[in-house]
C-alpha atoms as a PDB file:
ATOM      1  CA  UNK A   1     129.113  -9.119  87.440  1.00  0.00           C
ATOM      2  CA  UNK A   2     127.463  -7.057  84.667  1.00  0.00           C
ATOM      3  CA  UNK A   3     126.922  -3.508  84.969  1.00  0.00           C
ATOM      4  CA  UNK A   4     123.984  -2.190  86.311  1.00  0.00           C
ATOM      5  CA  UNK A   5     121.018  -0.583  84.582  1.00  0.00           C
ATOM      6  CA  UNK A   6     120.849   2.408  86.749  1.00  0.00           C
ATOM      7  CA  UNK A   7     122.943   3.000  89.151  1.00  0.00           C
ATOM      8  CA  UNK A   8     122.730   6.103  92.248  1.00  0.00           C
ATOM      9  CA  UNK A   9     125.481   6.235  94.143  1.00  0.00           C
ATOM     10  CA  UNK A  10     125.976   9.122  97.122  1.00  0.00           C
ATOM     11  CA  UNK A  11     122.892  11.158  95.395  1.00  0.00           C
ATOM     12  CA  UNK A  12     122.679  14.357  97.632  1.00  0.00           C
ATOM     13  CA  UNK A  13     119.927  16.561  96.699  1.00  0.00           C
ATOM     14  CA  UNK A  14     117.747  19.284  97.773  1.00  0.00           C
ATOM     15  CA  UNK A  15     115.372  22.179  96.456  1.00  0.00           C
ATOM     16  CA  UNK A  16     115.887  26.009  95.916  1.00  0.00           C
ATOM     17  CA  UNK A  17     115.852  28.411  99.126  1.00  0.00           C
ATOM     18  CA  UNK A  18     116.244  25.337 101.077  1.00  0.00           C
ATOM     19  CA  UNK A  19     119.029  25.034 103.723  1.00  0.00           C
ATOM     20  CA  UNK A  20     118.535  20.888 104.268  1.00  0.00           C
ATOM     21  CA  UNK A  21     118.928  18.066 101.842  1.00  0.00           C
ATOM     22  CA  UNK A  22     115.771  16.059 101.141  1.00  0.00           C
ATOM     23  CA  UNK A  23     118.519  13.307  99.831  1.00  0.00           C
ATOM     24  CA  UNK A  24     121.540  12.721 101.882  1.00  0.00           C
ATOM     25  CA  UNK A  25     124.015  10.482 100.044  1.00  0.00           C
ATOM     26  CA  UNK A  26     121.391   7.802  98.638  1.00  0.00           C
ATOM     27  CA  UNK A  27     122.848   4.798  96.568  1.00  0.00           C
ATOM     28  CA  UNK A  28     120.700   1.709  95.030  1.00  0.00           C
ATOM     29  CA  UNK A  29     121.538  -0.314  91.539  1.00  0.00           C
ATOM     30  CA  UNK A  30     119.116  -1.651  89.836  1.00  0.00           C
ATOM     31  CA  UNK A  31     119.749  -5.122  87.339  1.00  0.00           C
ATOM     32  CA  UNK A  32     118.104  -5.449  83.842  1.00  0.00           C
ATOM     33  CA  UNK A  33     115.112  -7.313  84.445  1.00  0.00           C
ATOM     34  CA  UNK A  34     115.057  -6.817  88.381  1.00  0.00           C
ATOM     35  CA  UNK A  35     112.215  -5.729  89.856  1.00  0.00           C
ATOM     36  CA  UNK A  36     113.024  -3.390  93.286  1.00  0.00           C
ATOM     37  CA  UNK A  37     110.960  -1.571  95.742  1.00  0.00           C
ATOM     38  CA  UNK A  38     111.648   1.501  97.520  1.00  0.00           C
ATOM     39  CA  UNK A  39     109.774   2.112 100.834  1.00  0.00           C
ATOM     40  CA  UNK A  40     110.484   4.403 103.614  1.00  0.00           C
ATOM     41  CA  UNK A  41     108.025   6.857 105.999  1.00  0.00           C
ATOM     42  CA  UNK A  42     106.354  10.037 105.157  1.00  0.00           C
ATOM     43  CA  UNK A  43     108.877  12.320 103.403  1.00  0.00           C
ATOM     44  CA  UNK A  44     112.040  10.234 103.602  1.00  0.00           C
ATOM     45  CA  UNK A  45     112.662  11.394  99.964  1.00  0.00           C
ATOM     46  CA  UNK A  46     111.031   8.707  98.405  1.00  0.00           C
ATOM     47  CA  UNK A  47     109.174  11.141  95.423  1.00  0.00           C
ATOM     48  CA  UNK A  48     112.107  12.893  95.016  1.00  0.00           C
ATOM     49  CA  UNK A  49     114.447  10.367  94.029  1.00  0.00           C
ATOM     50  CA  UNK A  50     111.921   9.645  91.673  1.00  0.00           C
ATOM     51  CA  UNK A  51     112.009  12.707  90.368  1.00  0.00           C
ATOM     52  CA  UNK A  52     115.773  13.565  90.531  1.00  0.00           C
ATOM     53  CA  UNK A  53     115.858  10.188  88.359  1.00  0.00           C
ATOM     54  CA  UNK A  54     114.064  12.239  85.996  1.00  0.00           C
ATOM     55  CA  UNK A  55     115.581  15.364  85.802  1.00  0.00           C
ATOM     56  CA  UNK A  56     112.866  17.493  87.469  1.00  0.00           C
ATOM     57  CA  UNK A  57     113.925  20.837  87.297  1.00  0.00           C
ATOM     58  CA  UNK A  58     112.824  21.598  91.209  1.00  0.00           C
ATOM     59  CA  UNK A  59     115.474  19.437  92.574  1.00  0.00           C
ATOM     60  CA  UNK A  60     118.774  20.614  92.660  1.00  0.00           C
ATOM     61  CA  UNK A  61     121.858  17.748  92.420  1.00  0.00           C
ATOM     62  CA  UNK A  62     124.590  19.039  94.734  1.00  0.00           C
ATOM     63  CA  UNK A  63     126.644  15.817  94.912  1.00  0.00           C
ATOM     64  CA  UNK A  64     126.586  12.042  94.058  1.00  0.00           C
ATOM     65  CA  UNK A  65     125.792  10.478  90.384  1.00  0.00           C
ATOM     66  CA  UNK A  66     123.367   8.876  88.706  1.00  0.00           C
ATOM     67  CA  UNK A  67     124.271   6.791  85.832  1.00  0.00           C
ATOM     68  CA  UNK A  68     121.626   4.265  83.182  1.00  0.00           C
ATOM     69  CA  UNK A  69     122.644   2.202  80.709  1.00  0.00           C
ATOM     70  CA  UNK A  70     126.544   2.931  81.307  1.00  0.00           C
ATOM     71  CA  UNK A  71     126.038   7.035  80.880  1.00  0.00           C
ATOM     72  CA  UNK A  72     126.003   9.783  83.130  1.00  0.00           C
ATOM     73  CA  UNK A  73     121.959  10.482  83.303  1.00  0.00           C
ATOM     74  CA  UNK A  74     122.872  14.112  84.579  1.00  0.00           C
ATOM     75  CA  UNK A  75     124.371  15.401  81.732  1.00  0.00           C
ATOM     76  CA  UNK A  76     120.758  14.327  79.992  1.00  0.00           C
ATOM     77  CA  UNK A  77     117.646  16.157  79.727  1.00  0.00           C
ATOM     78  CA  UNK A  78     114.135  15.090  80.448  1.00  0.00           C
ATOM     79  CA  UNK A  79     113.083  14.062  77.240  1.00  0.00           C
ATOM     80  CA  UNK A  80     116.069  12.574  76.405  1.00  0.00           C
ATOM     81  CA  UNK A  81     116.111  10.353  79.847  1.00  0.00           C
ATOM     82  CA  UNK A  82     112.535   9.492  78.538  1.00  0.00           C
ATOM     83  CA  UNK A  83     113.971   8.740  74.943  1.00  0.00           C
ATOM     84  CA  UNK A  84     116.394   6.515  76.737  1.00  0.00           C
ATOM     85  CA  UNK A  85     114.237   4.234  78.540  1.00  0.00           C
ATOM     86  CA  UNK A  86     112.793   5.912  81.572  1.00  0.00           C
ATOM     87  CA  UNK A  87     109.492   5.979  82.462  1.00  0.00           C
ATOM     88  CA  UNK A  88     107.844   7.604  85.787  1.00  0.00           C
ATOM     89  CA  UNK A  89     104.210   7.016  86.787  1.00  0.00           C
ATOM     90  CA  UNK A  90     103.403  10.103  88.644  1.00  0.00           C
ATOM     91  CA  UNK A  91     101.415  10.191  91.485  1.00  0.00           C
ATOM     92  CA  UNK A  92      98.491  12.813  90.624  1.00  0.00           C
ATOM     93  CA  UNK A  93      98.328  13.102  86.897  1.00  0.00           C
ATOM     94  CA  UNK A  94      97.683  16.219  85.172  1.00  0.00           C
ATOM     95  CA  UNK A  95      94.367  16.564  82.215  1.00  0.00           C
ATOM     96  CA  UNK A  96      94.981  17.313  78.913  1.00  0.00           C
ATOM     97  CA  UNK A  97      92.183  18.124  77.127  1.00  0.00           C
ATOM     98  CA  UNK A  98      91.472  17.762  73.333  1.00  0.00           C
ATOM     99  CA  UNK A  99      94.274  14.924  73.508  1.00  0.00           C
ATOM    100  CA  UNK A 100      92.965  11.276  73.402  1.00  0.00           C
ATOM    101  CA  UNK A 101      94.734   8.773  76.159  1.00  0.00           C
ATOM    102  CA  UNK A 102      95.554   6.670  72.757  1.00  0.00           C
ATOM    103  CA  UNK A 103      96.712   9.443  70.977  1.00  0.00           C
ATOM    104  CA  UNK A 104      99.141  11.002  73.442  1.00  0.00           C
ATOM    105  CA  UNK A 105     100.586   7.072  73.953  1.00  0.00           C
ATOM    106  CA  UNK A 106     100.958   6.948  70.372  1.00  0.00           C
ATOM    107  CA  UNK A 107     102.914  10.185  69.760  1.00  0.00           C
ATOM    108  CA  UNK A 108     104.930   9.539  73.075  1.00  0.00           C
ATOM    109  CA  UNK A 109     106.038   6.386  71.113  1.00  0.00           C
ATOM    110  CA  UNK A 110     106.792   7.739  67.768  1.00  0.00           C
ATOM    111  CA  UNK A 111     109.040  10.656  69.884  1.00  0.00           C
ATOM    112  CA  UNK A 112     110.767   7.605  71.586  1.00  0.00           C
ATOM    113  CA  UNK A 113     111.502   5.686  68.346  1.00  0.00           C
ATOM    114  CA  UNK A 114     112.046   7.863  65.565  1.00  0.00           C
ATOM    115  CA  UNK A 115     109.418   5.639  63.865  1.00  0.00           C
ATOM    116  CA  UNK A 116     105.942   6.734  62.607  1.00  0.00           C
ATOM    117  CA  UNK A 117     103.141   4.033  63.723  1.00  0.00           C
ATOM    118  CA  UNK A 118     100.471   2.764  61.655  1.00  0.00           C
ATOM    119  CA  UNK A 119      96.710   3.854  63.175  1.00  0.00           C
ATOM    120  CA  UNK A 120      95.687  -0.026  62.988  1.00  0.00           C
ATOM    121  CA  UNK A 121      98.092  -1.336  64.042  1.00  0.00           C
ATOM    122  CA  UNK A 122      98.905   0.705  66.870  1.00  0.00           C
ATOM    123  CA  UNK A 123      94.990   0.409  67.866  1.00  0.00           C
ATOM    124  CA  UNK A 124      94.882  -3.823  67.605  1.00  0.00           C
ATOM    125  CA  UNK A 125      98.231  -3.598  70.216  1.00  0.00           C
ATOM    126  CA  UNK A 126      95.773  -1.025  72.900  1.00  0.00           C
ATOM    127  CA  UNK A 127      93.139  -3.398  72.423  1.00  0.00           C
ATOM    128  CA  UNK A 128      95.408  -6.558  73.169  1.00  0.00           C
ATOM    129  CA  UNK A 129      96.764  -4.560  76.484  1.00  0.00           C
ATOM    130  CA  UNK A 130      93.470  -3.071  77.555  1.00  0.00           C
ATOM    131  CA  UNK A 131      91.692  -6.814  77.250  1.00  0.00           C
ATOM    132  CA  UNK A 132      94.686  -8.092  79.608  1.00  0.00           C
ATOM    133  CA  UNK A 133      93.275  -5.706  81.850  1.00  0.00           C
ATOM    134  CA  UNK A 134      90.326  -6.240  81.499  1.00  0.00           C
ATOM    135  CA  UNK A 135      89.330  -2.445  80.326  1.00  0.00           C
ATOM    136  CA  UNK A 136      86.871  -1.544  78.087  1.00  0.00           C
ATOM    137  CA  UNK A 137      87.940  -0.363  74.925  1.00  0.00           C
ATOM    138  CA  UNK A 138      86.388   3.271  74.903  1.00  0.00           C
ATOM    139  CA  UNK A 139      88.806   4.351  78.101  1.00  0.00           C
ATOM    140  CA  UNK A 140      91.896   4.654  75.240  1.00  0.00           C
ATOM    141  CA  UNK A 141      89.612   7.209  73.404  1.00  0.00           C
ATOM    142  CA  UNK A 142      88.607  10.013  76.743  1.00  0.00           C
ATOM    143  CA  UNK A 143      90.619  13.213  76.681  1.00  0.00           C
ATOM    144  CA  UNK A 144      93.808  12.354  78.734  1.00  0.00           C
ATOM    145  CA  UNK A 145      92.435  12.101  82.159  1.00  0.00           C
ATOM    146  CA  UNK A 146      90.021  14.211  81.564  1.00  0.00           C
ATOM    147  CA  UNK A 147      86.664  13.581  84.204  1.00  0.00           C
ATOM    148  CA  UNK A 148      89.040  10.431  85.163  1.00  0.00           C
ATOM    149  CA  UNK A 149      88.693   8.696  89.094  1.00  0.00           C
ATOM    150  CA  UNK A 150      91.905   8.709  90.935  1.00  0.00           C
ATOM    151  CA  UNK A 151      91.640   4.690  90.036  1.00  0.00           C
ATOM    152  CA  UNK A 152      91.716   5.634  86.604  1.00  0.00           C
ATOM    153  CA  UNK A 153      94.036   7.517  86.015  1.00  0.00           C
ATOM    154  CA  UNK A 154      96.002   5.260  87.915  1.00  0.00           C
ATOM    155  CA  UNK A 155      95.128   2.934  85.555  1.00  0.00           C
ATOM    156  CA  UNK A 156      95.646   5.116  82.560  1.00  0.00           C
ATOM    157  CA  UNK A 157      99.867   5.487  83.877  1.00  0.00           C
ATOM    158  CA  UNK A 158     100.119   1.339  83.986  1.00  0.00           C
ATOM    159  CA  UNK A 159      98.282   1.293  80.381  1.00  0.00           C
ATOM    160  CA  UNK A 160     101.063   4.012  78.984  1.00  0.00           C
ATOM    161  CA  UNK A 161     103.987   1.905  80.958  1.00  0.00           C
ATOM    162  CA  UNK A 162     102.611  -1.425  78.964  1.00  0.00           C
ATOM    163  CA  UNK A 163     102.334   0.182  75.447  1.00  0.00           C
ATOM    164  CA  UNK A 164     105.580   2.266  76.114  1.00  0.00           C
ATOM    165  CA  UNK A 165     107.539  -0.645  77.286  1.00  0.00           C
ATOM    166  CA  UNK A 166     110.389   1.166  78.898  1.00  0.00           C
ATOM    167  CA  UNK A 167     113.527  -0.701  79.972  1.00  0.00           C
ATOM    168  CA  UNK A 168     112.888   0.882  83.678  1.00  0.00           C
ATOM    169  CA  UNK A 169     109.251   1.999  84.599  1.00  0.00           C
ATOM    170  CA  UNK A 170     109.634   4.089  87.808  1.00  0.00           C
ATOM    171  CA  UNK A 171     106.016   3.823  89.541  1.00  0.00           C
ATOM    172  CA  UNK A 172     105.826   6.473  92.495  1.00  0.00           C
ATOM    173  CA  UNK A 173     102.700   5.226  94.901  1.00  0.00           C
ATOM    174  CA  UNK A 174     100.536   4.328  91.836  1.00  0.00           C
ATOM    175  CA  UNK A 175      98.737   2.209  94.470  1.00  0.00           C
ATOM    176  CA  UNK A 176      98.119   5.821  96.544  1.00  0.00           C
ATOM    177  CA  UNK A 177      94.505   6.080  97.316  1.00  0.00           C
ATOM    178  CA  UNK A 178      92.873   3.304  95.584  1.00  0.00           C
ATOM    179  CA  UNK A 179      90.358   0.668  96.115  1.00  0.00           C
ATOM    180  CA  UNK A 180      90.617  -3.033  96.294  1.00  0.00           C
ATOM    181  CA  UNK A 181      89.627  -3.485  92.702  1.00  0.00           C
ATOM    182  CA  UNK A 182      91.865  -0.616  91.409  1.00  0.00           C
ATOM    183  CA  UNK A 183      94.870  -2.019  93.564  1.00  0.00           C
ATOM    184  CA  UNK A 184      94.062  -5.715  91.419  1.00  0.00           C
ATOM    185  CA  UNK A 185      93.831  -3.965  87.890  1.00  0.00           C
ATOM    186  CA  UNK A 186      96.784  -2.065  88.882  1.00  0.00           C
ATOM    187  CA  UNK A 187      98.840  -4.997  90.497  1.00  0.00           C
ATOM    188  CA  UNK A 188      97.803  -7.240  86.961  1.00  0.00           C
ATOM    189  CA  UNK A 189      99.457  -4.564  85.045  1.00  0.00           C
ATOM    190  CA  UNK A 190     102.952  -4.852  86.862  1.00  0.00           C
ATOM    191  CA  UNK A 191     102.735  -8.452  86.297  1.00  0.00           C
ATOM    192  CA  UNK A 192     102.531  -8.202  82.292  1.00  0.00           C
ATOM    193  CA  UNK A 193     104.856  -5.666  82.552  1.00  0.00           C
ATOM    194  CA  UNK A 194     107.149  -8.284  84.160  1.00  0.00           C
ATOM    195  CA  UNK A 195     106.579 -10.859  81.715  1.00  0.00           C
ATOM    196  CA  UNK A 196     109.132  -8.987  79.524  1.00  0.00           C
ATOM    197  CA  UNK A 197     112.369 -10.611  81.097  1.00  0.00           C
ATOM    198  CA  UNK A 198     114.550  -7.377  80.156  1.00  0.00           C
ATOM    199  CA  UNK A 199     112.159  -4.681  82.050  1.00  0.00           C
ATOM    200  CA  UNK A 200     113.234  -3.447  84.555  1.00  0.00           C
ATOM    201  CA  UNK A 201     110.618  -1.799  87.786  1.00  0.00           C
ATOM    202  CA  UNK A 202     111.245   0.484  90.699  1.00  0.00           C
ATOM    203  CA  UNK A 203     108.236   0.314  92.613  1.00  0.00           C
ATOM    204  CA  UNK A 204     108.053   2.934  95.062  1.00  0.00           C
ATOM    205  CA  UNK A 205     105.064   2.100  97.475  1.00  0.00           C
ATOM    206  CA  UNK A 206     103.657   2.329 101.150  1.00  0.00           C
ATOM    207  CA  UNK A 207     101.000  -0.285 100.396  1.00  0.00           C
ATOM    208  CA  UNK A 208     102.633  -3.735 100.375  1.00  0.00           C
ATOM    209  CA  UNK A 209      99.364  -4.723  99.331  1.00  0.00           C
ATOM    210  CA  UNK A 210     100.221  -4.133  95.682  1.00  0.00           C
ATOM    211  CA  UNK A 211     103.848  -6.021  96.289  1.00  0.00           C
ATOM    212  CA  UNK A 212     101.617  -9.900  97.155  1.00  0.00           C
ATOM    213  CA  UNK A 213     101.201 -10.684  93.543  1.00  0.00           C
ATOM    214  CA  UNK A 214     104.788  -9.458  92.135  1.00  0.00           C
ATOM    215  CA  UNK A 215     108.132 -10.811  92.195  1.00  0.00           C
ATOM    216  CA  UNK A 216     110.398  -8.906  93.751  1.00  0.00           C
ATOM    217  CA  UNK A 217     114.266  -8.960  93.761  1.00  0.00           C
ATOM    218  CA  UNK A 218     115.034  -6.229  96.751  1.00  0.00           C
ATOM    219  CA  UNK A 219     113.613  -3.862  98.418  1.00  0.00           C
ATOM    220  CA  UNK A 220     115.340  -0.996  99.745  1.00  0.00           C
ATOM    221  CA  UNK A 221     114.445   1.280 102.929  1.00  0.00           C
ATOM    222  CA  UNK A 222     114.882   4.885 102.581  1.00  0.00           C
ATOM    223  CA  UNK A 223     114.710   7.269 105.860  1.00  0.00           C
ATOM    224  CA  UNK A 224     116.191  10.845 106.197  1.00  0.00           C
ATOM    225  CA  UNK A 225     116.901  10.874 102.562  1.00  0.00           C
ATOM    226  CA  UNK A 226     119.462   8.151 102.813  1.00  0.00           C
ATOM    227  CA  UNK A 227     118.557   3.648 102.124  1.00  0.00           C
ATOM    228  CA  UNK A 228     119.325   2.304 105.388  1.00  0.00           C
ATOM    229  CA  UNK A 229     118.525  -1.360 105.271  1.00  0.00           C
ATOM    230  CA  UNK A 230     118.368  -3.486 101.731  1.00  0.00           C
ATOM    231  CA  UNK A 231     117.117  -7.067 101.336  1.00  0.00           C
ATOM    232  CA  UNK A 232     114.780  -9.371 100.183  1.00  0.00           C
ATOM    233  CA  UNK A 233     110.925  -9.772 100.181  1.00  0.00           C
ATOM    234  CA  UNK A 234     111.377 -10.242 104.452  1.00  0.00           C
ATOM    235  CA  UNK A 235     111.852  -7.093 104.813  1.00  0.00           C
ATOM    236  CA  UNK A 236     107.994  -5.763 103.225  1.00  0.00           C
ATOM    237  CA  UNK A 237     107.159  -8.564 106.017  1.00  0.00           C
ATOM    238  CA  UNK A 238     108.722  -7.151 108.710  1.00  0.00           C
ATOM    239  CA  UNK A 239     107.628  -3.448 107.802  1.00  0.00           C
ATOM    240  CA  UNK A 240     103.857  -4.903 107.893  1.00  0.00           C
ATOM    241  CA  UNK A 241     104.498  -6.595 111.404  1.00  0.00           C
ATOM    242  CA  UNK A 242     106.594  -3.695 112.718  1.00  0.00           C
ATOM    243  CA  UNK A 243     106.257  -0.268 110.809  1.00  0.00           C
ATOM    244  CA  UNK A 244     109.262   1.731 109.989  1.00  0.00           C
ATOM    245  CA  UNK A 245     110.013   2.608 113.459  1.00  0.00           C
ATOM    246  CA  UNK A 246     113.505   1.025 113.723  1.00  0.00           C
ATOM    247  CA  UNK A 247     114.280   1.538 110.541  1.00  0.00           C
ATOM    248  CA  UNK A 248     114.400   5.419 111.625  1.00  0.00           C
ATOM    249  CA  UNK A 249     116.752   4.835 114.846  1.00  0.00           C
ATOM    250  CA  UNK A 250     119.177   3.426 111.967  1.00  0.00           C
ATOM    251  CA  UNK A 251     118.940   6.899 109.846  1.00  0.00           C
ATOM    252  CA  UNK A 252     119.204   8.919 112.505  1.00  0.00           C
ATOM    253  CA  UNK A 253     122.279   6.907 113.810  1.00  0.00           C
ATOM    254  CA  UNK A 254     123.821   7.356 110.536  1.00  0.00           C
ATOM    255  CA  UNK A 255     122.579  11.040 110.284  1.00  0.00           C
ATOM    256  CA  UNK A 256     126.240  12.306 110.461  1.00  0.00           C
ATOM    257  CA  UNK A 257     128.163  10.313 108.140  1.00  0.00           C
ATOM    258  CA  UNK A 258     128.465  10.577 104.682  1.00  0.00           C
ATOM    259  CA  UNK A 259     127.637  14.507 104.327  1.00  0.00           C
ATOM    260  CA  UNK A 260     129.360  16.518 100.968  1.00  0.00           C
ATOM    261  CA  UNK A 261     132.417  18.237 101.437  1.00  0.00           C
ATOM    262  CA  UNK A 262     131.611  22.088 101.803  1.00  0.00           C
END
């Protein structure tokens, strides 16, 4: 079996001044080209192994590993981990004035390469990915959502993720909040994304609305900061039939077990 792409294996982690793990010996693996989903109830940790993926500087990793591509993401910082592949679609997006949406993808793609991009040519490949979508051309030109609708910004992550092309595109409730149109441009985007046979997607989601459309490989249940069930595409059907109610008895059962030495 090869290696996996990322790998988390016993991740324990938890925030400053805070006496309780939000993550409590968490493990997944993700394939090249897989595409997995990560659901769980209200803070079960879901957003913060997103972000411990990352490197955001509010979580603090007190045990377990995390490695991508073969090497020990930990020892890397956040722009490198973005260098390397990553990509995370947060879930409220911050403005940035003065900086065009096209603009900042550009420069976050030079930074990633090493390679300065020609204006023309980098412009034809936004057109060819905002026509997929079906988005007008002037939304790459507005200040980086700037004035934007939750839906479009939204929108705006899934158009950075496509002109990025990241070998794993983390994508925390992109689906959070939006409308049945938003949900389709959204849920189109995925799909080119996983037209590329080497991309990799963590799709971390309480809608399985979104999840219809899309392939998936495995989805993974996270509860009390720990996955306690993993299978296949059944398992978003029984979550829709029967919530995450049993799902819970099983972290709480397993509550105990698997704590870091003191």
């Amino acid at each position: 079996m090869s290696e996996p792409l990322l790998s988390i294996q016993n991740l324990f982690v938890s925030v400053e001044d805070s006496a309780e793990g939000i993550l409590n010996g968490a493990s997944l693996s993700i394939g090249k080209g897989e595409t997995h989903v990560l659901m769980g109830p209200n803070g079960a940790g879901k957003s913060t192994l997103a972000g411990a993926i990352m490197g955001n500087p509010a979580y603090q990793i007190t045990g377990g590993t995390i490695t991508f591509e073969g090497e020990n993401l930990l020892e890397k910082s956040v722009s490198e981990r973005a260098r390397s592949g990553l990509f995370l679609s947060f879930q409220n997006p911050i403005e940035v004035p003065g900086i065009s949406l096209s603009n900042f993808i550009r420069t976050a793609l030079e930074m990633r390469t090493g390679k300065k991009i020609r204006a023309w040519a980098f412009k034809k490949e936004v057109k060819q990915v905002l026509d997929a979508l079906q988005m007008d051309e002037e939304y790459a030109e507005r200040d980086l959502n700037v004035g934007f609708s939750g839906g479009e910004k939204k929108k705006a992550e899934i158009l950075q993720m496509l002109l990025l092309k990241p070998s794993l595109a983390i994508l925390d409730e992109t689906d959070s909040g939006l409308d049945v149109d938003a949900v389709r441009t959204v849920s189109k985007g995925i799909q080119e994304f996983q037209k590329d046979k080497d991309a990799s997607l963590l799709i971390i989601t309480h809608n399985a609305a979104i999840l219809s459309a899309l392939q998936v490989d495995q989805v993974h249940i996270l509860v009390d900061g720990r996955i306690v069930a993993e299978g296949g595409p059944e398992l978003i059907e029984e979550i829709e039939k029967e919530g995450f109610s049993h799902f819970e008895e099983a972290g709480v059962s397993a509550s105990e077990e698997g704590k870091p030495n003191e």
